[in-house]
Amino acid sequence: IFFIYTVFMAQVKTQTEIAYLTEACRLADNIFSQTLTYIKKTYKNKQTLSEIEVRDYIVALIKKQKLRPSFPPIVTSGKNAGNDIHPSATNQKLEGFVIIDLGVRYRGYCSDMTRTVYVGKAKKTDMQLYKKIYDAQIRAVGASKSGVLCSTIDTQTRINLGIYAKYFIHTLGHGVGRKIHEAPILYERHTKPILKKGMVVTIEPGIYIPNKLGIRIEDTLVVTPTKPIILTKSPKKLVVIN
């Protein structure tokens, strides 16, 4: 009984814990904003960047602010982004959809966010595909209320992705706290977990088309009985850089 109680309490965060998680997310947003500015300025000057260069820039920003990463930052683009959900950065130049996944720790608590931008000339089909994931993510965030089965939100997101659901190869989200991955897991095969007020979870639908592209959008949020409190505030509308 004690074990079950402590596990539950670890999932439902105190106001102090939520305050720490909120600050961790604010710091992550700031690092993403600086990184996006860095990429834009580089391409405006007719120069290019590799995945490793952007990854190293993020790492340097985290160190400069005397922070610790929640996990090694992920920067992947083009075909690479479609072949692995947690790839290592390479010397490949940024092209097409670029996934940037990062987080930092504040007083021991983690943040987790992902944004996808586009480097190059985006076609109409690219914009439409991004909007498909964007709309699914927005709807999943809105559905994340206390009393709702985690599996239900995941299943509905896959329905919303339609023909692209087969490329959604990971869970919809997970709890966040002192560890970057905590219970509950939002996945259609985990039929028992229910969202509760005070839980802090990620919502991160994505698609990964092998040898073609990857797109993921992720927010960290606090569950409430009504509208969730979104802690990661970086804009989600597609940014095109060329």
mmCIF file of N, CA, C and O in Angstrom, residues 142-175:
data_model
loop_
_atom_site.group_PDB
_atom_site.id
_atom_site.type_symbol
_atom_site.label_atom_id
_atom_site.label_comp_id
_atom_site.label_asym_id
_atom_site.label_seq_id
_atom_site.Cartn_x
_atom_site.Cartn_y
_atom_site.Cartn_z
ATOM 1 N N GLY A 142 -5.779 19.715 -25.746
ATOM 2 C CA GLY A 142 -7.096 20.121 -25.259
ATOM 3 C C GLY A 142 -7.851 19.004 -24.560
ATOM 4 O O GLY A 142 -8.670 19.254 -23.661
ATOM 5 N N ALA A 143 -7.563 17.768 -24.956
ATOM 6 C CA ALA A 143 -8.252 16.611 -24.379
ATOM 7 C C ALA A 143 -7.622 16.138 -23.069
ATOM 8 O O ALA A 143 -8.179 15.276 -22.388
ATOM 9 N N SER A 144 -6.488 16.704 -22.706
ATOM 10 C CA SER A 144 -5.736 16.242 -21.537
ATOM 11 C C SER A 144 -6.275 16.870 -20.247
ATOM 12 O O SER A 144 -5.726 17.834 -19.720
ATOM 13 N N LYS A 145 -7.360 16.290 -19.765
ATOM 14 C CA LYS A 145 -8.026 16.780 -18.562
ATOM 15 C C LYS A 145 -8.085 15.677 -17.516
ATOM 16 O O LYS A 145 -8.030 14.483 -17.845
ATOM 17 N N SER A 146 -8.206 16.063 -16.268
ATOM 18 C CA SER A 146 -8.295 15.055 -15.201
ATOM 19 C C SER A 146 -9.548 14.199 -15.404
ATOM 20 O O SER A 146 -10.590 14.683 -15.839
ATOM 21 N N GLY A 147 -9.389 12.903 -15.115
ATOM 22 C CA GLY A 147 -10.498 11.976 -15.265
ATOM 23 C C GLY A 147 -10.531 11.258 -16.596
ATOM 24 O O GLY A 147 -11.319 10.328 -16.789
ATOM 25 N N VAL A 148 -9.670 11.663 -17.525
ATOM 26 C CA VAL A 148 -9.639 11.055 -18.857
ATOM 27 C C VAL A 148 -8.598 9.934 -18.903
ATOM 28 O O VAL A 148 -7.499 10.073 -18.367
ATOM 29 N N LEU A 149 -8.946 8.828 -19.530
ATOM 30 C CA LEU A 149 -7.998 7.733 -19.694
ATOM 31 C C LEU A 149 -6.861 8.155 -20.620
ATOM 32 O O LEU A 149 -7.097 8.722 -21.699
ATOM 33 N N CYS A 150 -5.636 7.885 -20.206
ATOM 34 C CA CYS A 150 -4.472 8.213 -21.037
ATOM 35 C C CYS A 150 -4.561 7.518 -22.396
ATOM 36 O O CYS A 150 -4.225 8.104 -23.431
ATOM 37 N N SER A 151 -5.016 6.279 -22.385
ATOM 38 C CA SER A 151 -5.106 5.506 -23.626
ATOM 39 C C SER A 151 -6.091 6.127 -24.614
ATOM 40 O O SER A 151 -5.882 6.071 -25.830
ATOM 41 N N THR A 152 -7.151 6.724 -24.100
ATOM 42 C CA THR A 152 -8.161 7.330 -24.968
ATOM 43 C C THR A 152 -7.580 8.481 -25.782
ATOM 44 O O THR A 152 -7.862 8.622 -26.976
ATOM 45 N N ILE A 153 -6.756 9.298 -25.133
ATOM 46 C CA ILE A 153 -6.165 10.446 -25.830
ATOM 47 C C ILE A 153 -5.203 9.974 -26.914
ATOM 48 O O ILE A 153 -5.181 10.501 -28.036
ATOM 49 N N ASP A 154 -4.420 8.942 -26.608
ATOM 50 C CA ASP A 154 -3.476 8.397 -27.578
ATOM 51 C C ASP A 154 -4.225 7.813 -28.776
ATOM 52 O O ASP A 154 -3.887 8.098 -29.931
ATOM 53 N N THR A 155 -5.252 7.012 -28.507
ATOM 54 C CA THR A 155 -6.027 6.382 -29.582
ATOM 55 C C THR A 155 -6.669 7.432 -30.482
ATOM 56 O O THR A 155 -6.624 7.319 -31.709
ATOM 57 N N GLN A 156 -7.267 8.453 -29.877
ATOM 58 C CA GLN A 156 -7.928 9.490 -30.662
ATOM 59 C C GLN A 156 -6.927 10.259 -31.522
ATOM 60 O O GLN A 156 -7.230 10.646 -32.659
ATOM 61 N N THR A 157 -5.716 10.460 -30.995
ATOM 62 C CA THR A 157 -4.685 11.157 -31.762
ATOM 63 C C THR A 157 -4.319 10.356 -33.004
ATOM 64 O O THR A 157 -4.149 10.917 -34.097
ATOM 65 N N ARG A 158 -4.227 9.047 -32.860
ATOM 66 C CA ARG A 158 -3.909 8.191 -34.009
ATOM 67 C C ARG A 158 -5.035 8.245 -35.049
ATOM 68 O O ARG A 158 -4.778 8.256 -36.259
ATOM 69 N N ILE A 159 -6.261 8.322 -34.569
ATOM 70 C CA ILE A 159 -7.403 8.466 -35.489
ATOM 71 C C ILE A 159 -7.305 9.804 -36.222
ATOM 72 O O ILE A 159 -7.521 9.893 -37.439
ATOM 73 N N ASN A 160 -6.949 10.857 -35.485
ATOM 74 C CA ASN A 160 -6.838 12.191 -36.085
ATOM 75 C C ASN A 160 -5.728 12.261 -37.135
ATOM 76 O O ASN A 160 -5.804 13.052 -38.077
ATOM 77 N N LEU A 161 -4.692 11.446 -36.978
ATOM 78 C CA LEU A 161 -3.586 11.439 -37.945
ATOM 79 C C LEU A 161 -3.945 10.700 -39.231
ATOM 80 O O LEU A 161 -3.232 10.813 -40.230
ATOM 81 N N GLY A 162 -5.030 9.953 -39.203
ATOM 82 C CA GLY A 162 -5.508 9.294 -40.413
ATOM 83 C C GLY A 162 -4.493 8.351 -41.040
ATOM 84 O O GLY A 162 -3.916 7.501 -40.358
ATOM 85 N N ILE A 163 -4.244 8.535 -42.323
ATOM 86 C CA ILE A 163 -3.341 7.629 -43.052
ATOM 87 C C ILE A 163 -1.903 7.715 -42.559
ATOM 88 O O ILE A 163 -1.089 6.838 -42.860
ATOM 89 N N TYR A 164 -1.580 8.766 -41.792
ATOM 90 C CA TYR A 164 -0.219 8.929 -41.295
ATOM 91 C C TYR A 164 -0.007 8.273 -39.933
ATOM 92 O O TYR A 164 1.110 8.277 -39.410
ATOM 93 N N ALA A 165 -1.076 7.701 -39.359
ATOM 94 C CA ALA A 165 -0.970 7.088 -38.034
ATOM 95 C C ALA A 165 0.060 5.966 -38.003
ATOM 96 O O ALA A 165 0.702 5.739 -36.977
ATOM 97 N N LYS A 166 0.253 5.278 -39.110
ATOM 98 C CA LYS A 166 1.220 4.173 -39.134
ATOM 99 C C LYS A 166 2.654 4.665 -38.954
ATOM 100 O O LYS A 166 3.553 3.890 -38.636
ATOM 101 N N TYR A 167 2.864 5.975 -39.158
ATOM 102 C CA TYR A 167 4.201 6.550 -38.978
ATOM 103 C C TYR A 167 4.393 7.143 -37.574
ATOM 104 O O TYR A 167 5.452 7.681 -37.279
ATOM 105 N N PHE A 168 3.354 7.054 -36.751
ATOM 106 C CA PHE A 168 3.436 7.519 -35.358
ATOM 107 C C PHE A 168 3.866 6.314 -34.531
ATOM 108 O O PHE A 168 3.049 5.497 -34.118
ATOM 109 N N ILE A 169 5.166 6.200 -34.277
ATOM 110 C CA ILE A 169 5.745 4.947 -33.771
ATOM 111 C C ILE A 169 6.169 4.996 -32.303
ATOM 112 O O ILE A 169 6.931 4.148 -31.849
ATOM 113 N N HIS A 170 5.685 5.980 -31.562
ATOM 114 C CA HIS A 170 5.974 6.012 -30.124
ATOM 115 C C HIS A 170 4.721 6.440 -29.369
ATOM 116 O O HIS A 170 3.681 6.695 -29.974
ATOM 117 N N THR A 171 4.826 6.495 -28.063
ATOM 118 C CA THR A 171 3.668 6.880 -27.247
ATOM 119 C C THR A 171 3.380 8.372 -27.397
ATOM 120 O O THR A 171 4.250 9.166 -27.779
ATOM 121 N N LEU A 172 2.154 8.758 -27.066
ATOM 122 C CA LEU A 172 1.756 10.155 -27.192
ATOM 123 C C LEU A 172 2.458 11.048 -26.176
ATOM 124 O O LEU A 172 2.724 12.222 -26.448
ATOM 125 N N GLY A 173 2.769 10.490 -25.015
ATOM 126 C CA GLY A 173 3.410 11.322 -24.000
ATOM 127 C C GLY A 173 3.738 10.549 -22.732
ATOM 128 O O GLY A 173 3.524 9.342 -22.651
ATOM 129 N N HIS A 174 4.248 11.277 -21.752
ATOM 130 C CA HIS A 174 4.704 10.657 -20.503
ATOM 131 C C HIS A 174 4.748 11.710 -19.412
ATOM 132 O O HIS A 174 4.756 12.914 -19.671
ATOM 133 N N GLY A 175 4.800 11.230 -18.182
ATOM 134 C CA GLY A 175 4.958 12.145 -17.061
ATOM 135 C C GLY A 175 6.357 12.737 -17.022
ATOM 136 O O GLY A 175 7.309 12.153 -17.549
#
